[in-house]
Short mmCIF file of C-alpha atoms and ligand atoms in Angstrom, two decimals:
data_model
loop_
_atom_site.label_atom_id
_atom_site.label_comp_id
_atom_site.label_asym_id
_atom_site.label_seq_id
_atom_site.Cartn_x
_atom_site.Cartn_y
_atom_site.Cartn_z
CA MET R 1 26.18 -11.31 21.10
CA PRO R 2 23.92 -12.91 18.48
CA LEU R 3 22.72 -10.90 15.54
CA LYS R 4 19.41 -9.15 16.16
CA GLU R 5 16.99 -8.61 13.32
CA ARG R 6 15.40 -5.20 13.11
CA ASN R 7 12.77 -4.10 10.61
CA ILE R 8 12.46 -0.42 9.89
CA ALA R 9 10.06 1.42 7.57
CA MET R 10 10.78 4.72 5.81
CA MET R 11 7.67 6.81 5.32
CA GLY R 12 6.84 10.30 4.12
CA TYR R 13 5.57 12.40 1.26
CA SER R 14 7.00 11.87 -2.24
CA SER R 15 10.38 13.35 -3.20
CA VAL R 16 11.53 14.07 0.35
CA GLY R 17 14.53 11.76 -0.03
CA LYS R 18 13.42 8.47 1.52
CA SER R 19 15.15 6.37 -1.15
CA SER R 20 18.22 8.61 -1.18
CA LEU R 21 18.63 8.22 2.59
CA CYS R 22 18.31 4.42 2.32
CA ILE R 23 20.80 4.20 -0.52
CA GLN R 24 23.24 6.53 1.22
CA PHE R 25 23.04 4.43 4.40
CA VAL R 26 23.29 1.02 2.73
CA GLU R 27 25.49 1.72 -0.30
CA GLY R 28 27.30 4.89 0.74
CA GLN R 29 26.39 6.81 -2.41
CA PHE R 30 23.97 9.50 -3.56
CA VAL R 31 21.89 8.52 -6.56
CA ASP R 32 20.37 11.51 -8.32
CA SER R 33 17.40 9.85 -9.96
CA TYR R 34 15.81 6.82 -8.42
CA ASP R 35 12.43 5.56 -9.60
CA PRO R 36 9.98 7.10 -7.09
CA THR R 37 7.45 4.32 -7.54
CA ILE R 38 9.78 1.51 -6.49
CA GLU R 39 9.27 -0.03 -3.12
CA ASN R 40 12.45 -1.73 -2.08
CA THR R 41 13.90 -3.46 0.92
CA PHE R 42 17.50 -2.70 1.80
CA THR R 43 19.55 -4.74 4.19
CA LYS R 44 22.68 -3.91 6.09
CA ILE R 45 24.59 -5.24 9.05
CA ALA R 46 25.12 -2.40 11.49
CA ARG R 47 27.04 -2.44 14.75
CA VAL R 48 25.87 -0.18 17.56
CA ASN R 49 27.19 -0.37 21.13
CA SER R 50 29.01 -3.63 20.25
CA GLN R 51 25.74 -5.24 19.19
CA ASP R 52 25.37 -6.40 15.59
CA TYR R 53 22.06 -5.80 13.91
CA ASP R 54 20.66 -7.27 10.72
CA VAL R 55 18.77 -4.16 9.62
CA LYS R 56 16.02 -4.47 7.04
CA VAL R 57 14.85 -1.09 5.78
CA VAL R 58 11.64 -0.98 3.77
CA ASP R 59 11.70 2.07 1.55
CA THR R 60 8.03 2.79 0.87
CA ALA R 61 6.87 4.48 -2.30
CA GLY R 62 5.51 7.37 -0.23
CA GLN R 63 2.24 8.57 1.23
CA ASP R 64 0.13 11.71 1.05
CA GLU R 65 -2.55 13.19 3.25
CA TYR R 66 -5.22 11.05 1.61
CA SER R 67 -3.40 7.72 1.79
CA ILE R 68 -5.01 5.07 3.88
CA PHE R 69 -2.27 3.82 6.18
CA PRO R 70 -0.96 0.65 4.53
CA VAL R 71 -1.75 -2.13 6.97
CA GLN R 72 1.35 -4.10 5.99
CA TYR R 73 3.49 -1.33 7.53
CA SER R 74 1.81 -1.64 10.89
CA MET R 75 3.02 -5.21 11.40
CA ASP R 76 6.44 -6.66 12.09
CA PHE R 77 8.22 -3.31 12.25
CA HIS R 78 10.36 -2.33 15.19
CA GLY R 79 10.64 1.34 14.31
CA TYR R 80 9.85 4.04 11.79
CA VAL R 81 11.74 6.79 10.03
CA LEU R 82 9.34 9.60 9.16
CA VAL R 83 10.90 11.90 6.59
CA TYR R 84 10.01 15.39 5.38
CA SER R 85 12.05 17.84 3.36
CA ILE R 86 13.08 21.12 4.98
CA THR R 87 12.29 22.71 1.59
CA SER R 88 8.64 21.62 1.63
CA GLN R 89 6.01 22.83 4.07
CA LYS R 90 3.61 20.40 2.46
CA SER R 91 5.83 17.43 3.31
CA PHE R 92 5.94 18.66 6.93
CA GLU R 93 2.14 18.79 7.11
CA VAL R 94 1.86 15.35 5.53
CA ILE R 95 4.28 13.77 8.02
CA LYS R 96 2.00 14.85 10.91
CA ILE R 97 -0.92 13.06 9.26
CA ILE R 98 1.15 9.94 8.61
CA TYR R 99 2.19 9.87 12.26
CA GLU R 100 -1.42 10.15 13.50
CA LYS R 101 -2.46 7.33 11.21
CA LEU R 102 0.48 5.21 12.31
CA LEU R 103 -0.44 5.45 15.99
CA ASP R 104 -4.07 4.87 15.16
CA VAL R 105 -3.41 1.72 13.13
CA MET R 106 -0.95 0.36 15.71
CA GLY R 107 -3.34 1.16 18.55
CA LYS R 108 -0.42 2.47 20.58
CA LYS R 109 0.48 5.72 22.29
CA TYR R 110 4.16 5.29 21.58
CA VAL R 111 6.07 3.88 18.65
CA PRO R 112 9.87 4.22 18.15
CA VAL R 113 10.20 6.99 15.59
CA VAL R 114 12.91 9.20 14.16
CA LEU R 115 11.61 12.41 12.62
CA VAL R 116 13.97 13.45 9.83
CA GLY R 117 14.15 16.84 8.11
CA ASN R 118 16.12 16.03 4.97
CA LYS R 119 17.90 18.21 2.34
CA THR R 120 19.76 20.54 4.72
CA ASP R 121 22.21 21.29 1.90
CA LEU R 122 19.39 23.28 0.25
CA HIS R 123 19.43 25.86 3.06
CA GLN R 124 18.53 28.72 0.73
CA GLU R 125 15.25 26.96 -0.04
CA ARG R 126 14.43 26.17 3.59
CA MET R 127 10.70 26.40 4.40
CA VAL R 128 10.59 24.48 7.70
CA SER R 129 12.73 25.74 10.58
CA THR R 130 14.82 23.47 12.77
CA GLU R 131 12.77 24.67 15.74
CA GLU R 132 9.47 23.57 14.17
CA GLY R 133 10.90 20.12 13.48
CA ARG R 134 12.34 19.80 16.98
CA LYS R 135 9.06 20.82 18.61
CA LEU R 136 7.08 18.31 16.59
CA ALA R 137 9.48 15.50 17.51
CA GLU R 138 9.31 16.52 21.18
CA SER R 139 5.53 16.29 21.12
CA TRP R 140 5.90 12.74 19.81
CA ARG R 141 8.75 11.84 22.23
CA ALA R 142 10.64 10.99 19.05
CA ILE R 143 14.25 11.47 18.00
CA PHE R 144 14.81 14.47 15.73
CA LEU R 145 17.52 14.84 13.10
CA GLU R 146 18.16 17.10 10.16
CA THR R 147 20.06 15.37 7.39
CA SER R 148 21.41 15.64 3.89
CA ALA R 149 21.34 12.44 1.87
CA LYS R 150 23.32 14.32 -0.76
CA GLN R 151 26.16 15.31 1.55
CA ASN R 152 25.87 12.22 3.76
CA GLU R 153 25.16 14.42 6.76
CA SER R 154 23.77 12.56 9.81
CA VAL R 155 22.42 9.73 7.66
CA ALA R 156 23.90 6.82 9.67
CA ASP R 157 22.72 8.58 12.87
CA ILE R 158 19.11 8.02 11.82
CA PHE R 159 19.50 4.27 11.93
CA HIS R 160 21.91 4.08 14.84
CA ARG R 161 19.74 6.22 17.08
CA LEU R 162 16.60 4.35 16.09
CA LEU R 163 18.26 1.01 16.91
CA ILE R 164 19.20 2.33 20.35
CA SER R 165 15.69 3.64 20.86
CA ILE R 166 14.14 0.29 19.88
CA GLU R 167 16.51 -1.42 22.32
CA SER R 168 15.40 0.71 25.26
CA GLU R 169 11.76 0.33 24.24
CA ASN R 170 12.20 -3.46 24.44
CA GLY R 171 13.65 -3.02 27.88
CA ASN R 172 10.61 -1.03 29.07
CA PRO R 173 7.62 -3.17 28.14
CA GLN R 174 5.35 -1.27 30.54
CA GLU R 175 5.72 1.79 28.32
CA LYS R 176 4.42 0.07 25.22
P1 GDP D 201 11.61 9.79 -2.24
O1 GDP D 201 10.49 9.96 -3.23
O2 GDP D 201 11.20 10.29 -0.89
O3 GDP D 201 12.17 8.41 -2.18
O4 GDP D 201 12.77 10.79 -2.70
P2 GDP D 201 14.11 10.47 -3.53
O5 GDP D 201 15.11 9.83 -2.66
O6 GDP D 201 13.76 9.77 -4.80
O7 GDP D 201 14.60 11.96 -3.81
C1 GDP D 201 13.79 12.88 -4.52
C2 GDP D 201 14.67 13.93 -5.17
O8 GDP D 201 15.32 14.70 -4.17
C3 GDP D 201 15.78 13.32 -6.03
O9 GDP D 201 16.01 14.16 -7.13
C4 GDP D 201 16.97 13.32 -5.10
O10 GDP D 201 18.18 13.40 -5.81
C5 GDP D 201 16.73 14.59 -4.28
N1 GDP D 201 17.30 14.52 -2.94
C6 GDP D 201 17.14 13.54 -2.01
N2 GDP D 201 17.81 13.83 -0.89
C7 GDP D 201 18.42 15.01 -1.09
C8 GDP D 201 19.28 15.84 -0.30
O11 GDP D 201 19.62 15.56 0.85
N3 GDP D 201 19.70 17.02 -0.87
C9 GDP D 201 19.35 17.39 -2.15
N4 GDP D 201 19.82 18.54 -2.61
N5 GDP D 201 18.55 16.63 -2.91
C10 GDP D 201 18.10 15.46 -2.40
MG1 MG D 202 11.58 6.71 -3.18
#
């Protein structure tokens, strides 16, 4: 089957691990200090269900509750990874606002999204329960995953499950 191009955007509050998740997925390593202001695009060929994908992941510099949703992220993207840190209640509140703005800007009721609670290795500092994350994702009809970029826990799943979700979305145009 021919290569399919898929554009994915990583969004979320600062320091939640957006860049670390991208770098872990694309390069297979954990980088401890990565310039938080850099906005980078990572590319990787991924194979899911015997389909090859040319995945382009835009690692945004991050948003907060006051950010106006950047219009460039509402165009030409197939799916979104919305990241919070399980150690930060603030990042969990901010991700809800980002999601509302995303739907608003897209003018859609449904957008393929993976909600990611990152930094599970810091379980002693956990501030957001798994249940809270799962419930939020359910209310969005989104995929939910808890991950650790540091320990490479469930990182590839984010992208694989999003690619599958985008695929089924394309197959159900009436749901768009
Ligand atoms: P971004 O601002 O969302 O892109 O966040 P970064 O990827 O730059 O990560 C912010 C900080 O959190 C850095 O010091 C990372 O090393 C750290 N970090 C990211 N992911 C994890 C993780 O899964 N576990 C732990 N313990 N630290 C992490
Ligand atoms: Mg970053």
